[in-house]
XYZ file of N, CA and C in Angstrom:
246
model
N 57.676 110.268 121.843
C 58.841 110.687 121.047
C 59.972 109.687 121.353
N 60.583 109.181 120.269
C 61.661 108.227 120.526
C 62.949 108.948 120.906
N 63.928 108.189 121.319
C 65.169 108.747 121.849
C 65.910 109.616 120.842
N 65.925 109.193 119.552
C 66.576 109.940 118.526
C 65.910 111.291 118.276
N 64.587 111.303 118.269
C 63.853 112.572 118.060
C 64.133 113.513 119.234
N 64.201 113.002 120.433
C 64.479 113.857 121.604
C 65.868 114.364 121.558
N 66.826 113.516 121.138
C 68.203 113.984 120.984
C 68.320 115.110 119.970
N 67.693 114.950 118.834
C 67.726 115.980 117.781
C 67.117 117.275 118.321
N 65.976 117.188 118.968
C 65.308 118.355 119.529
C 66.241 119.071 120.525
N 66.899 118.314 121.373
C 67.805 118.899 122.380
C 68.991 119.593 121.694
N 69.529 118.962 120.665
C 70.701 119.548 119.986
C 70.313 120.841 119.234
N 69.129 120.888 118.683
C 68.650 122.112 118.048
C 68.481 123.228 119.082
N 67.969 122.856 120.261
C 67.851 123.824 121.369
C 69.243 124.310 121.783
N 70.217 123.412 121.847
C 71.581 123.791 122.177
C 72.154 124.734 121.143
N 71.881 124.455 119.849
C 72.350 125.316 118.784
C 71.786 126.711 118.940
N 70.489 126.826 119.190
C 69.860 128.116 119.394
C 70.431 128.869 120.583
N 70.665 128.170 121.655
C 71.257 128.796 122.850
C 72.663 129.287 122.561
N 73.425 128.498 121.825
C 74.788 128.899 121.491
C 74.807 130.159 120.619
N 73.913 130.197 119.629
C 73.802 131.366 118.762
C 73.473 132.607 119.595
N 72.504 132.460 120.488
C 72.085 133.572 121.370
C 73.274 134.067 122.219
N 73.969 133.117 122.851
C 75.120 133.472 123.698
C 76.159 134.258 122.926
N 76.495 133.783 121.723
C 77.532 134.428 120.938
C 77.063 135.823 120.474
N 75.812 135.963 120.100
C 75.283 137.250 119.656
C 75.388 138.267 120.793
N 75.006 137.824 122.002
C 75.056 138.739 123.161
C 76.527 139.066 123.516
N 77.394 138.085 123.412
C 78.812 138.329 123.635
C 79.376 139.394 122.691
N 78.844 139.418 121.469
C 79.289 140.372 120.449
C 78.645 141.772 120.647
N 77.848 141.888 121.687
C 77.272 143.211 122.005
C 75.912 143.497 121.453
N 75.265 142.491 120.850
C 73.951 142.655 120.275
C 72.902 142.091 121.265
N 72.260 142.989 121.980
C 71.226 142.517 122.941
C 69.924 142.214 122.269
N 69.750 142.725 121.057
C 68.513 142.498 120.288
C 68.813 141.665 119.058
N 68.171 140.504 118.959
C 68.449 139.616 117.816
C 68.052 140.246 116.487
N 66.986 141.065 116.509
C 66.532 141.711 115.264
C 67.578 142.694 114.717
N 68.188 143.418 115.609
C 69.246 144.362 115.192
C 70.446 143.629 114.647
N 70.821 142.518 115.298
C 71.922 141.711 114.797
C 71.614 141.199 113.399
N 70.437 140.665 113.208
C 70.044 140.111 111.890
C 70.029 141.237 110.848
N 69.471 142.376 111.189
C 69.402 143.492 110.264
C 70.798 143.926 109.821
N 71.712 144.122 110.798
C 73.042 144.609 110.487
C 73.886 143.606 109.695
N 73.491 142.339 109.705
C 74.256 141.305 109.003
C 73.487 140.729 107.821
N 72.466 141.455 107.398
C 71.667 141.056 106.212
C 71.108 139.638 106.314
N 70.593 139.312 107.505
C 69.972 138.008 107.718
C 68.453 138.248 107.884
N 67.605 137.350 107.418
C 66.184 137.513 107.625
C 65.868 137.519 109.134
N 65.300 138.614 109.621
C 65.122 138.791 111.053
C 64.217 137.697 111.657
N 63.082 137.444 111.073
C 62.171 136.440 111.634
C 62.795 135.053 111.599
N 63.493 134.745 110.494
C 64.140 133.435 110.394
C 65.243 133.300 111.424
N 66.057 134.352 111.590
C 67.122 134.273 112.580
C 66.527 134.079 113.978
N 65.454 134.702 114.277
C 64.781 134.537 115.567
C 64.397 133.066 115.776
N 63.947 132.411 114.719
C 63.617 130.989 114.822
C 64.860 130.125 115.078
N 65.954 130.529 114.498
C 67.201 129.791 114.743
C 67.546 129.793 116.226
N 67.428 130.974 116.837
C 67.731 131.084 118.263
C 66.748 130.344 119.134
N 65.549 130.106 118.589
C 64.562 129.316 119.327
C 64.763 127.824 119.173
N 65.765 127.427 118.404
C 66.060 126.030 118.230
C 65.305 125.324 117.140
N 64.793 126.105 116.174
C 64.138 125.487 115.047
C 65.172 125.090 114.022
N 64.845 124.097 113.231
C 65.783 123.535 112.286
C 66.251 124.599 111.282
N 67.491 124.454 110.842
C 68.016 125.361 109.849
C 68.940 124.600 108.939
N 69.127 125.153 107.715
C 70.000 124.538 106.761
C 71.466 124.812 107.136
N 72.314 123.922 106.716
C 73.741 124.103 106.970
C 74.286 125.415 106.399
N 73.861 125.716 105.209
C 74.329 126.953 104.563
C 73.887 128.170 105.355
N 72.735 128.148 105.973
C 72.305 129.232 106.817
C 73.150 129.357 108.091
N 73.480 128.221 108.658
C 74.330 128.210 109.837
C 75.699 128.814 109.509
N 76.255 128.441 108.373
C 77.552 128.971 107.962
C 77.494 130.483 107.817
N 76.411 130.989 107.225
C 76.249 132.431 107.050
C 76.165 133.161 108.386
N 75.415 132.569 109.313
C 75.294 133.180 110.662
C 76.619 133.167 111.373
N 77.344 132.043 111.312
C 78.627 131.952 111.976
C 79.644 132.920 111.403
N 79.567 133.155 110.094
C 80.390 134.159 109.448
C 80.100 135.530 110.003
N 78.841 135.846 110.193
C 78.451 137.132 110.782
C 78.917 137.250 112.238
N 78.968 136.141 112.935
C 79.446 136.147 114.308
C 80.955 136.069 114.394
N 81.580 135.863 113.239
C 83.028 135.760 113.153
C 83.580 134.618 114.017
N 82.977 133.445 113.827
C 83.425 132.266 114.561
C 83.452 131.064 113.602
N 84.424 130.212 113.739
C 84.529 129.028 112.876
C 83.567 127.959 113.349
N 83.271 127.048 112.429
C 82.438 125.885 112.791
C 83.072 125.137 113.961
N 84.397 124.940 113.879
C 85.071 124.199 114.929
C 84.875 124.869 116.277
N 85.095 126.149 116.369
C 84.920 126.840 117.646
C 83.465 126.911 118.082
N 82.562 127.014 117.157
C 81.144 127.104 117.502
C 80.735 125.790 118.224
N 81.151 124.660 117.689
C 80.706 123.388 118.245
C 81.546 122.887 119.419
N 82.532 123.672 119.825
C 83.340 123.258 120.988
C 82.604 123.345 122.309
N 81.599 124.198 122.382
C 80.857 124.418 123.612
C 79.363 124.225 123.410
N 78.708 123.664 124.401
C 77.256 123.612 124.392
C 76.624 122.423 123.682
N 77.437 121.465 123.222
C 76.876 120.364 122.470
C 77.332 119.021 123.062
N 77.418 118.925 124.339
C 77.831 117.679 124.955
C 76.858 116.585 124.579
N 77.362 115.433 124.354
C 76.577 114.289 123.969
C 75.639 113.874 125.122
N 74.365 113.838 124.830
C 73.396 113.528 125.896
C 72.529 112.335 125.512
N 73.071 111.392 124.784
C 72.287 110.198 124.379
C 72.046 109.269 125.558
C-alpha cells in the first residue's frame, strides 16, 4: 500500500473514531439507537464508525444529528500524519 492509500485509510479511521466519541458524549452508548432516533440507516452508520468511506452529504447529515459544525468536528482527531 502506498503512502497516500495509508494516509486515506488512517483518516477514515480517525473519522470513525471521532463520530463514535461524539455519539457517546451525547449519551448514546449504542450506535444503532443513535441511528434509529436520527433517521439514519443503522447498518450504514455502523460502517461509518468503523472507518469505511462515506459521502460528504452523509457526513453532513450525521454531524447535524450530533449538533456539531464541520469546523468543530475536524478540530480534533485529524492531526496530519503524512
